[in-house]
Short mmCIF file of C-alpha atoms in Angstrom, two decimals:
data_model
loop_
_atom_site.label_atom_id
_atom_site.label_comp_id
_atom_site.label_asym_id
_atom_site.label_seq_id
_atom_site.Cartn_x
_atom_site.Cartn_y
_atom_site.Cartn_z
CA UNK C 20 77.55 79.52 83.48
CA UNK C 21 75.44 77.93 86.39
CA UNK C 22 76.87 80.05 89.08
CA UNK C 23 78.80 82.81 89.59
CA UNK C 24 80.75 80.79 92.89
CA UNK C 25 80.11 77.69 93.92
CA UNK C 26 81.17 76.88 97.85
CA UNK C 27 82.56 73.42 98.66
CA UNK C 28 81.43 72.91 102.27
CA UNK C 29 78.73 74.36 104.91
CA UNK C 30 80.76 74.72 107.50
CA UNK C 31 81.47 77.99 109.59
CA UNK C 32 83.79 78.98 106.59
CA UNK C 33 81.77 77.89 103.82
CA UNK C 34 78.48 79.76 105.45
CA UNK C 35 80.35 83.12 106.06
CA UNK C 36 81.47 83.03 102.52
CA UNK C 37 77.94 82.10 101.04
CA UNK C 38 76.53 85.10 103.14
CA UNK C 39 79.22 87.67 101.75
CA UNK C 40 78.87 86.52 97.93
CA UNK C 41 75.04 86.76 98.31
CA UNK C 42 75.74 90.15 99.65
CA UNK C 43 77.73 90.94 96.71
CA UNK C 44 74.13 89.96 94.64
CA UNK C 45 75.81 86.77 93.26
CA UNK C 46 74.43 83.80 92.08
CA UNK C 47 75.62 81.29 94.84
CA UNK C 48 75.97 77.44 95.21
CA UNK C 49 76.88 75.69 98.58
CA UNK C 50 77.58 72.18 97.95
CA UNK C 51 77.66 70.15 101.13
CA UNK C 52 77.91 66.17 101.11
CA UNK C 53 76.55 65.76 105.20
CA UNK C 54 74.51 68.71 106.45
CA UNK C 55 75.13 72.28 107.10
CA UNK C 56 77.52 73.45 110.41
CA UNK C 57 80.62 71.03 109.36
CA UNK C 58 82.44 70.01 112.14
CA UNK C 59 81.04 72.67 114.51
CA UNK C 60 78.10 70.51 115.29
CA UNK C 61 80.68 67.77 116.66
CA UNK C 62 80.83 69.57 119.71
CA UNK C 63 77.89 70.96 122.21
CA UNK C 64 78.91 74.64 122.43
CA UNK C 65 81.28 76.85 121.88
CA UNK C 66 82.43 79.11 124.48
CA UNK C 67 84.96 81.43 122.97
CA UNK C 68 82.60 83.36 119.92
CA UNK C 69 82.63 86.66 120.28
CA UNK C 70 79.70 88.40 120.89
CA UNK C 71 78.23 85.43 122.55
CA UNK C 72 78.62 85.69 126.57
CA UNK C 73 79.14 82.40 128.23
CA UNK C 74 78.50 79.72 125.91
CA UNK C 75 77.10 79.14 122.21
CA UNK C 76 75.33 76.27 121.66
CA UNK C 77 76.82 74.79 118.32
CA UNK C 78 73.62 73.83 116.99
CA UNK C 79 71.50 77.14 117.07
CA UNK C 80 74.75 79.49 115.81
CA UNK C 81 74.90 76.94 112.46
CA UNK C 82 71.65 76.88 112.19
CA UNK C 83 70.95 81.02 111.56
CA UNK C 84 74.22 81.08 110.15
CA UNK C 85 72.36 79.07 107.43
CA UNK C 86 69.12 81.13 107.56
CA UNK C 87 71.45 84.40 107.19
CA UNK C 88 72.42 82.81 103.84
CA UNK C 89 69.44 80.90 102.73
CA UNK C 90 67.62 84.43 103.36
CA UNK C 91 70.03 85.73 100.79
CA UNK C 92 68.92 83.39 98.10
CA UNK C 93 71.73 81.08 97.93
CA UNK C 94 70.94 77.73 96.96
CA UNK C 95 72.41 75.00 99.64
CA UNK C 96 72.72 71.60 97.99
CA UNK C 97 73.45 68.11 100.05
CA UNK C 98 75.93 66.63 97.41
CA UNK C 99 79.68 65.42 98.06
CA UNK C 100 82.17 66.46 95.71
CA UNK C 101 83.92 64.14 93.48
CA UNK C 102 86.14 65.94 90.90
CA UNK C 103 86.97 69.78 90.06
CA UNK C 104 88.38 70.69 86.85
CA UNK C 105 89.05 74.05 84.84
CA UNK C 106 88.95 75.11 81.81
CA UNK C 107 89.56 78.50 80.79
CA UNK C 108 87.87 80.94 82.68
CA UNK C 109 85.10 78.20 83.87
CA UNK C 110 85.16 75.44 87.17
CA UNK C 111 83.21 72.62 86.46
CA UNK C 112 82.53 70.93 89.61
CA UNK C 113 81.60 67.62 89.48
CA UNK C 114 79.27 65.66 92.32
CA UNK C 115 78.09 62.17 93.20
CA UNK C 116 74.82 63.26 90.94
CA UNK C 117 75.56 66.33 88.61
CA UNK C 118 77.88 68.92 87.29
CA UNK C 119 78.01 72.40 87.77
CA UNK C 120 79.90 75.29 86.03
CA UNK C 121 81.29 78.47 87.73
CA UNK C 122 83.21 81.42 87.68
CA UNK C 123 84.54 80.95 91.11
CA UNK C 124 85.53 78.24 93.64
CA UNK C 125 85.86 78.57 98.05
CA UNK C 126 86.94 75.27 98.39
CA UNK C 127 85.49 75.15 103.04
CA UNK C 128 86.03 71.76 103.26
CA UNK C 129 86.80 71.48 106.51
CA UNK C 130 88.67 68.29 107.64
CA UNK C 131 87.83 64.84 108.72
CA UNK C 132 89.01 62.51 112.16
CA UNK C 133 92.05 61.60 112.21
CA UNK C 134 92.46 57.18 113.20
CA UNK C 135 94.32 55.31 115.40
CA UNK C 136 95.50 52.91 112.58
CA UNK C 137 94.85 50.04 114.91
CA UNK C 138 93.38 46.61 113.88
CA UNK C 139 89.69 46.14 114.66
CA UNK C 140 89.56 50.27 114.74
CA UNK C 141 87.33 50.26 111.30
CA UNK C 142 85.70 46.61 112.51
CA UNK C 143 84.33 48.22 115.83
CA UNK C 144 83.44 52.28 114.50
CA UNK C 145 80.16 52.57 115.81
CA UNK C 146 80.54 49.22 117.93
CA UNK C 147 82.32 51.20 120.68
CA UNK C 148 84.85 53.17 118.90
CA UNK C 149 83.61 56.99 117.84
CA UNK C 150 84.86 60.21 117.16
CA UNK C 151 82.06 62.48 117.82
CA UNK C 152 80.87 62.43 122.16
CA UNK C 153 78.35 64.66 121.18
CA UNK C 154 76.56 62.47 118.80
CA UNK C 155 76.94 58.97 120.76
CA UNK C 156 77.58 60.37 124.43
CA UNK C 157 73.75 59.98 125.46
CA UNK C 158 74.57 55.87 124.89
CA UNK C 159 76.99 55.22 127.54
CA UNK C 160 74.81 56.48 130.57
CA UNK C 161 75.67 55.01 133.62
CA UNK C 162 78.89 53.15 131.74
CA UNK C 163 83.13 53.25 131.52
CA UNK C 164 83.60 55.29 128.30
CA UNK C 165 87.96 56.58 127.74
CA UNK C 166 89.02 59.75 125.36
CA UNK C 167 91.90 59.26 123.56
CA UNK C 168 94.05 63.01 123.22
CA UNK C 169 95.38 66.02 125.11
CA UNK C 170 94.02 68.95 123.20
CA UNK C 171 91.15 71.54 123.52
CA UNK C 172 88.45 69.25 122.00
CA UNK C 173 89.86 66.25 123.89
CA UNK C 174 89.44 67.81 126.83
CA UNK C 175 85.81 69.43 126.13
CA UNK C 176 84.24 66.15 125.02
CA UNK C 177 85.93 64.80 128.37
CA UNK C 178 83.92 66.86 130.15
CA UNK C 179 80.57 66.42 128.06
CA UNK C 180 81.00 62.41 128.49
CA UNK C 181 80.81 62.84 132.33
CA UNK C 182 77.22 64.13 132.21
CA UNK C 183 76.97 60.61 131.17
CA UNK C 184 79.33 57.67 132.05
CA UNK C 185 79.97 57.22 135.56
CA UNK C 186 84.10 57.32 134.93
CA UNK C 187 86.12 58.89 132.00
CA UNK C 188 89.56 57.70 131.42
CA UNK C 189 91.50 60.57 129.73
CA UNK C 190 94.23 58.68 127.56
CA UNK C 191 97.41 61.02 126.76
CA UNK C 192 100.60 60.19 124.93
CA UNK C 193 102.42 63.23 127.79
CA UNK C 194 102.50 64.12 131.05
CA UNK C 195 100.31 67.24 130.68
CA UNK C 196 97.89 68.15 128.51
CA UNK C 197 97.57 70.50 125.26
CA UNK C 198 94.24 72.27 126.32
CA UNK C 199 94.00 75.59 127.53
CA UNK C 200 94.45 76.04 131.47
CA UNK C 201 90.73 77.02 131.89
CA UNK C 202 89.52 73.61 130.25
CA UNK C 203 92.64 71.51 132.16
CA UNK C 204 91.65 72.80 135.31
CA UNK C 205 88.16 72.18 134.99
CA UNK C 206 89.28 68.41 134.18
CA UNK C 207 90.98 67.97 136.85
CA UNK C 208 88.57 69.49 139.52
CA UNK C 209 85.99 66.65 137.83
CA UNK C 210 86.25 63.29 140.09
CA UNK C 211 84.80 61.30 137.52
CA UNK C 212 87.94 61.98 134.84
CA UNK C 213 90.56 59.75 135.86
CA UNK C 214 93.74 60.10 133.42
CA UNK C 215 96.25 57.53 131.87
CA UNK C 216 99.45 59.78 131.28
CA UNK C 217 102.55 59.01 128.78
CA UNK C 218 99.84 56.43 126.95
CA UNK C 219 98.84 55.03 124.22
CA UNK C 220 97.10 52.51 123.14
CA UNK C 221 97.99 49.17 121.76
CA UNK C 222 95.41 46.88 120.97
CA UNK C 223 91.52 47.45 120.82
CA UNK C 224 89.97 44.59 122.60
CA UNK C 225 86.83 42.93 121.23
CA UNK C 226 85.35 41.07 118.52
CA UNK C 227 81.57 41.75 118.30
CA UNK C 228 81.92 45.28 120.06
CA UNK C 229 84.58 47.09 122.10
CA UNK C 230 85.16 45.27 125.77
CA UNK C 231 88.79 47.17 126.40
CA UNK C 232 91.94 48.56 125.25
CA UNK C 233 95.53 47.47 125.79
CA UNK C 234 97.60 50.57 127.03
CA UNK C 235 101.14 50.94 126.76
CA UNK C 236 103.23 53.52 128.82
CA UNK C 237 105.34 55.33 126.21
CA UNK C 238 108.22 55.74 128.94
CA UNK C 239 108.76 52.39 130.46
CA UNK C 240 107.07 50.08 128.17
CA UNK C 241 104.89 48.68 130.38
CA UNK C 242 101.38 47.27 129.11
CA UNK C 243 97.70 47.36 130.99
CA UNK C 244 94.60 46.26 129.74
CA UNK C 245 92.05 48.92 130.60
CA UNK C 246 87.86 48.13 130.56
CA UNK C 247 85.66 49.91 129.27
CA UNK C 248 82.36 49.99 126.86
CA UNK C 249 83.94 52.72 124.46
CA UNK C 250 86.54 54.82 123.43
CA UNK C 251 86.20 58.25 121.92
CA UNK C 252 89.46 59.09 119.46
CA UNK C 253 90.57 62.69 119.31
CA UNK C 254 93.63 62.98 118.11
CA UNK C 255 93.71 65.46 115.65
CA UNK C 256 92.22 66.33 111.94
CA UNK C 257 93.37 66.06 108.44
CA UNK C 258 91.93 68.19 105.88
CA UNK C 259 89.25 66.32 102.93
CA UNK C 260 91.34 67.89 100.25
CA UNK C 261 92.00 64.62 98.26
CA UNK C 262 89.66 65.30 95.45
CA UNK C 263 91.37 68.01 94.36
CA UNK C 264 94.64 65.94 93.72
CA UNK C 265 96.83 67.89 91.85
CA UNK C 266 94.85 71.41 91.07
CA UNK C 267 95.89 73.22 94.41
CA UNK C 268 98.70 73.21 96.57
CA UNK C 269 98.91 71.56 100.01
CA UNK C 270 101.64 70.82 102.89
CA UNK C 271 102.46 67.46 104.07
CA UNK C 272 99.77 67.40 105.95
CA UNK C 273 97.35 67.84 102.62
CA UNK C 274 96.09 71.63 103.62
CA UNK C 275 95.50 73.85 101.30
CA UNK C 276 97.81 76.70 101.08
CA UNK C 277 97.04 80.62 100.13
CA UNK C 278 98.13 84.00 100.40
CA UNK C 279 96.30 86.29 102.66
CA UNK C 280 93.40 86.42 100.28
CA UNK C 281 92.50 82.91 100.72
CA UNK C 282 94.07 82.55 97.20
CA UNK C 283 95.33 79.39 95.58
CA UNK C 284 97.81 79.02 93.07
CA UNK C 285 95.41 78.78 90.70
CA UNK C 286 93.49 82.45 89.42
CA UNK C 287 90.02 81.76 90.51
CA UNK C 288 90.23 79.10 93.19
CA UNK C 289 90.12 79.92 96.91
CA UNK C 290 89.87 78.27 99.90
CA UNK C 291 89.08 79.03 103.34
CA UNK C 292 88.37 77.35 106.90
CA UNK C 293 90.26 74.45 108.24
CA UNK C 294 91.34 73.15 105.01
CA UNK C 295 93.77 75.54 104.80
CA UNK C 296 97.04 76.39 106.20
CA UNK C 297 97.02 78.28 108.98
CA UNK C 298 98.31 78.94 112.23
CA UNK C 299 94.95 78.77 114.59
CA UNK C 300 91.56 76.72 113.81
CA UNK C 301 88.62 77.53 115.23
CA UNK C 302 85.06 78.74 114.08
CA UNK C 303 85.83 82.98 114.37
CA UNK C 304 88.98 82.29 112.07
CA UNK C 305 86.81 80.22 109.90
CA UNK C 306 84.08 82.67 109.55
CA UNK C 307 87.27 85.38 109.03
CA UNK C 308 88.41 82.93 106.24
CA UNK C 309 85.35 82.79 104.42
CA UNK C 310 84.00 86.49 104.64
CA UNK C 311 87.88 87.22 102.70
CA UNK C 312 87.34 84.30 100.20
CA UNK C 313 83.89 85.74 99.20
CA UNK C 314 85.23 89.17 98.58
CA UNK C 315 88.02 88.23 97.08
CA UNK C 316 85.84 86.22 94.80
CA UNK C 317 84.10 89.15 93.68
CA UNK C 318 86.78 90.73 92.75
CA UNK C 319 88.13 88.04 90.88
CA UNK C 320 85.27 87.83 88.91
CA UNK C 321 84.87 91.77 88.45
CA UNK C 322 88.20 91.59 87.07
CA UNK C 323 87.37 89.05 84.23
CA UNK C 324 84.10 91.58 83.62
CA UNK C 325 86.62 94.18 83.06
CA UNK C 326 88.73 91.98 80.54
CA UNK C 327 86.01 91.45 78.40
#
């Protein structure tokens, strides 16, 4: 056996379960296909972690969340996932280079942007259209950028995109938004946000890159073409589950579900994090998810010592 667990995903969930298994003096595999802090490092900071007064930035928690582990002697590979099987007692996990075997599997996946589904959407990604203000923010100085979404992150990378563009159109399908009062009020007080309510958009306008969006009110009907020089989509997740297709099971939605030991229906697999079902998502329920995951892990695999 290579490992005694092997952790699919470096996110806050797939870190807090690599520290507790190399705690537990196991031999430890992270497998990560992008680069350690998941999702996390999407945004600038985090203000609600406890512990933390004020604000987190995203960046420096991931980062010594890694060391923690790293300092533990797990190994931390960049390698995305392209098949799990089982057989017996042993997970072979297989990658876009090699296979490993294992006792144990935290399946941390986290879970990917959600799309529009609108024509030139995939044409214009990175031509105007993104999902991450933190990453492409810094190229719209002085320019027209619109956020597409009424929610928590929505609203955040709103508020990051103003250090930046010179106007923010918020676009919302409601009359209200989803966010918490402390971020909608902060919004609101900002004179460069200037929000589109009961919308959605239409069409994406451009060929070459993004020059506007068609927006249609979801009450009367009515249709507006709005300028700008991009458009940053937030309007929700979906969990990367698929390569697990048939091994665990998931809602409609494709999360993962599992008791309250971050077990799966099948003996040995867990998962933890935002790939699985679960009332609230955010990085202290991850981190929750993935210290129960690990232990329940080792208990998993004290039990098979036991049978032997």
């Amino acid at each position: 056996m290579d490992y005694d667990v092997i952790i699919i995903g470096a996110g806050p969930a797939g870190l807090a379960s690599g520290l507790y298994a190399g705690r537990a003096r196991l031999k430890v595999l992270i497998l990560e296909k992008l680069s350690c802090g998941g999702q996390v490092l999407l945004t600038e900071k985090i203000e609600n972690y406890p512990g933390f007064s004020g604000e987190a930035a995203s960046f420096d928690l991931m980062a010594n969340m890694q060391k923690q582990v790293k300092d533990l002697g797990v190994d931390i590979c960049t390698e995305q996932v392209v098949g799990i099987a089982k057989d017996g007692h042993l997970w072979y996990i297989k990658t876009d280079s090699k296979e490993y075997k294992a006792g144990a599997v935290i399946v941390a996946v986290g879970s990917v942007p959600k799309k529009l589904g609108l024509q030139k959407e995939e044409l214009l990604t990175g031509k105007g259209i993104s999902y991450c203000a933190t990453c492409d923010g810094p190229l719209y100085r002085g320019k027209v950028v619109a956020v597409v979404g009424g929610g928590d992150t929505a609203v955040e990378e709103v508020l990051f995109l103003t250090r930046f563009a010179d106007k923010v159109f918020l676009i919302h399908r409601r009359d209200r938004l989803r966010a918490t009062e402390i971020l909608s009020q902060r919004a609101k007080a900002n004179k460069k946000i200037v929000f589109c309510w009961d919308s959605v958009i239409d069409k994406i306008v451009g060929e070459e890159k993004l020059e506007g969006l068609i927006l249609e009110n979801v009450k009367d009907k009515t249709k507006k073409e709005l300028v700008c020089d991009g458009v940053f989509v937030y309007v929700g997740r979906s969990p990367d589950t698929q390569f697990l297709e048939d091994l665990a099971e998931v809602d409609e939605h494709g999360h993962i579900i599992t008791d309250e030991h971050m077990r799966t229906g099948q003996a040995g697999l867990f998962a933890a994090g935002d790939c699985r079902k679960k009332i609230l998502r955010q990085v202290v329920t991850a981190a929750s998810d993935g210290a129960i995951a690990a232990f329940c892990a080792q208990q998993y695999l004290e039990s098979l010592d036991e049978e032997k």
